[in-house]
XYZ file of C-alpha atoms in Angstrom:
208
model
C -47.120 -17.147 7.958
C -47.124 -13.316 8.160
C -49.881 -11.438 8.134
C -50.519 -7.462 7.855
C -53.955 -5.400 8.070
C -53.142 -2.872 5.316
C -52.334 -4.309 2.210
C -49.817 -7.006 1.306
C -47.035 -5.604 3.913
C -49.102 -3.333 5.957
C -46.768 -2.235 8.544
C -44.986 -5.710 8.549
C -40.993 -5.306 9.378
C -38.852 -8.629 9.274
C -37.998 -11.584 7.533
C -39.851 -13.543 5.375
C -37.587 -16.701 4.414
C -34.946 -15.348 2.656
C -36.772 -11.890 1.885
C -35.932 -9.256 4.569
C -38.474 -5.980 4.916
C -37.421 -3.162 6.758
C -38.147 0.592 6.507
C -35.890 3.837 5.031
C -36.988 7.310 5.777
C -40.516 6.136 5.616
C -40.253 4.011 2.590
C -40.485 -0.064 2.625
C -37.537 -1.704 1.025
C -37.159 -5.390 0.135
C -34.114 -6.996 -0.018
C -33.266 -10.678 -0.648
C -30.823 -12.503 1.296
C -28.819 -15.618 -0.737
C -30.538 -18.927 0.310
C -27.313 -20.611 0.358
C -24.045 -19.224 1.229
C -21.762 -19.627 -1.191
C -18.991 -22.235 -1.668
C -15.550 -21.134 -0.449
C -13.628 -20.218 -2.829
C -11.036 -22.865 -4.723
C -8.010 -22.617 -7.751
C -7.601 -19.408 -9.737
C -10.374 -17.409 -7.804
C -9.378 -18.400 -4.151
C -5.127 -17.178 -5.173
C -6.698 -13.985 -6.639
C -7.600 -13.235 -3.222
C -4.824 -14.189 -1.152
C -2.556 -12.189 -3.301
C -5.400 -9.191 -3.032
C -5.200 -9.926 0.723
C -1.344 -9.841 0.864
C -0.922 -6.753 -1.139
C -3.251 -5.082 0.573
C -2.253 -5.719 3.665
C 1.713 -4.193 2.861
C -0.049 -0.888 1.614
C -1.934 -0.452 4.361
C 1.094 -1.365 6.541
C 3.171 1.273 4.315
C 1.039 4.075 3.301
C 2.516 6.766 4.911
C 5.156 6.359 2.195
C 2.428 5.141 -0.432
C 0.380 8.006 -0.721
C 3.839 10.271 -1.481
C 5.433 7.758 -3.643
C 2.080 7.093 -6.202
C 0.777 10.791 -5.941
C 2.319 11.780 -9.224
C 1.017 8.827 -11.452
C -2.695 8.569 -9.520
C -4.946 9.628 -11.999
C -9.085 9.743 -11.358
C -8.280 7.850 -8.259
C -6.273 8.009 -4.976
C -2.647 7.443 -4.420
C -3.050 4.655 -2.038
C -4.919 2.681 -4.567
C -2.568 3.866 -7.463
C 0.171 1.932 -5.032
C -2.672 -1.076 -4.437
C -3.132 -1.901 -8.521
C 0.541 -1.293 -9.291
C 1.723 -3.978 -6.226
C -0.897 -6.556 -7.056
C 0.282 -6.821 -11.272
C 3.942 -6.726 -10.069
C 3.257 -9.317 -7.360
C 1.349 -11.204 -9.530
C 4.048 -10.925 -12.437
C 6.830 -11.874 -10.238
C 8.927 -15.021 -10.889
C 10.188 -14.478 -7.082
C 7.482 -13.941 -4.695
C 10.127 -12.616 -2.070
C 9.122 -9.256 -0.593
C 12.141 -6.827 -1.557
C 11.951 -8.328 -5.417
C 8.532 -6.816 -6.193
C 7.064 -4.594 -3.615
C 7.553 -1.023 -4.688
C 6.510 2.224 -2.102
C 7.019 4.928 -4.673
C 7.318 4.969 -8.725
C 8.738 7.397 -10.638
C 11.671 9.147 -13.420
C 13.119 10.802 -10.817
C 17.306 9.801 -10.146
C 17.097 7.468 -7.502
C 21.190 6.508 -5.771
C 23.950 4.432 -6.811
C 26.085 2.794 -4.396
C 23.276 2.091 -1.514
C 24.756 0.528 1.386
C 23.498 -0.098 4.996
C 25.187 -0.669 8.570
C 22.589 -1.455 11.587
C 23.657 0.191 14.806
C 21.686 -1.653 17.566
C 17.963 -0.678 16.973
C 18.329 1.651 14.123
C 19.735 1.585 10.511
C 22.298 4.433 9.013
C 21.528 4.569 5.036
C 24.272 5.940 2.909
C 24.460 6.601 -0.888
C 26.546 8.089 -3.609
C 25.919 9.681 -6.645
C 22.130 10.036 -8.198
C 21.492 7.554 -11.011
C 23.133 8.778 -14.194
C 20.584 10.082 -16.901
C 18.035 11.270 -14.552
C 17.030 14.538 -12.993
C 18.370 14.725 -9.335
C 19.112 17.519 -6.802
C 21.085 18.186 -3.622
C 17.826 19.385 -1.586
C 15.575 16.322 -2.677
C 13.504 15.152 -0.452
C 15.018 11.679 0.842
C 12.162 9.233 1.828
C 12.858 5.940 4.180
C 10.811 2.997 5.662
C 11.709 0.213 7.753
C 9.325 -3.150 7.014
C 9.579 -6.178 9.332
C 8.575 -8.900 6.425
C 6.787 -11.151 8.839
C 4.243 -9.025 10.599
C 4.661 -6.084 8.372
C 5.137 -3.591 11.492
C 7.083 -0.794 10.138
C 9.021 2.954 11.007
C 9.348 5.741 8.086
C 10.999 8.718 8.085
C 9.847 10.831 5.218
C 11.257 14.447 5.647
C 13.860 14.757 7.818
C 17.258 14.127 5.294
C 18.196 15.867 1.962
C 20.243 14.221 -1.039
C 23.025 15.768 -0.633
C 23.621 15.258 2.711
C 24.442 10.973 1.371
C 23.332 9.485 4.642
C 19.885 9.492 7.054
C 19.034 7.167 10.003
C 15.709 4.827 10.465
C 14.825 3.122 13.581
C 14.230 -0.262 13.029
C 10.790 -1.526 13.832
C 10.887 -4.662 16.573
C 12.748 -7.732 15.160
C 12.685 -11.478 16.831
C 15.790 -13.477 15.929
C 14.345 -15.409 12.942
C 13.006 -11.954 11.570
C 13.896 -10.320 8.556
C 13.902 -6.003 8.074
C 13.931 -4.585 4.930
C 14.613 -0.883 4.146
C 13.478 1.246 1.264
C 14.698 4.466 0.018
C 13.304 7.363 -2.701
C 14.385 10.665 -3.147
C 11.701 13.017 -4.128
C 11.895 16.910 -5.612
C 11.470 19.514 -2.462
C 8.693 22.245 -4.100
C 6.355 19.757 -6.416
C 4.515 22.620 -8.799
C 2.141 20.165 -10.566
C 2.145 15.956 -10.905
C 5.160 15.170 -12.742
C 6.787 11.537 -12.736
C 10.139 13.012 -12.637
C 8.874 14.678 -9.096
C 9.925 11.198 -7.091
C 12.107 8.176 -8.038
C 10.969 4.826 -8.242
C 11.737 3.257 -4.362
C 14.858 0.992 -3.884
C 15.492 -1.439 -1.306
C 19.084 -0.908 0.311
């Protein structure tokens, strides 16, 4: 039993059972702890999570290209969690649960490239690309955005300023890769001198 000298609490600080009492800038608080932990969590609740888990883990892994590539659509929140909401739906909404079929870095009207094709020198990639996608605003000095993701452990390089459109190729260096390891490398091309959000500011990202 606890027992205090001036009134019910007094100057009592503690635990009570499950009731904890503590003081805040000279204020006593109350707070109730659960009896019982909680049952881990099983079927439809304990998936939601794993997919929350493994989203969330690839944005944080990727958003350094993230943060550029949802800037334009975030509205009332941040770009990162623009990214977060639009990866979970598409993972969720996938038929393939592969990482290249659903997981998008950037989203946009913007032209993204035809032709995409890849050649791996070593430890690095070189990217090339031909002409922007046909109905879509494009030009030469776009920004061309890249990122290297290692689909095991998620460990990835970017390059996000460095090449222009129209100069149709740009080198990565590939993050580290054991034998059994897969790399995957996405590309978006984003207008140079952004005025105000626009969706036609960056394309939607591509995997080469």
């Amino acid at each position: 039993m606890a027992y205090a000298k001036q009134g019910l609490l007094g100057e009592f600080k503690g635990r009570l059972g499950n009731t904890v009492i503590y003081e805040v800038y000279g204020k006593t608080r109350i707070r109730l702890k659960p009896s019982v932990k909680p049952p881990p969590a099983t079927g439809a609740k304990k998936q939601a999570q794993e997919d929350f888990k493994l989203v969330m883990s690839l944005m944080q892994a990727t958003k350094a290209f993230v943060r550029i590539g949802f800037y334009d659509q975030a509205e009332g929140r941040s770009a990162f969690h623009e990214g977060l909401s639009f990866n979970l739906n598409s993972y969720r909404q996938a038929e393939n649960k592969d990482i290249g079929a659903w997981l998008q870095l950037s989203n946009g009207q913007r032209a993204g490239a035809q032709n995409l094709a890849i050649q791996r020198e070593g430890k690095k990639a070189i990217v090339s690309w031909g002409a922007p996608e046909p109905g879509k605003v494009a030009a030469g000095d776009d920004a061309v955005l890249l990122l290297a993701l290692n689909t095991c452990n998620f460990d990835c390089n970017w390059v996000l300023s460095k090449y222009q459109r129209s100069q149709q190729q740009a080198e990565i260096i590939l993050p580290p890769l054991k034998e059994d390891e897969e790399c995957l490398v996405f590309v978006a091309f984003r207008k140079q001198l952004q005025v105000k959000k626009d969706i036609r500011n960056i394309s939607a990202s591509q995997v080469v």
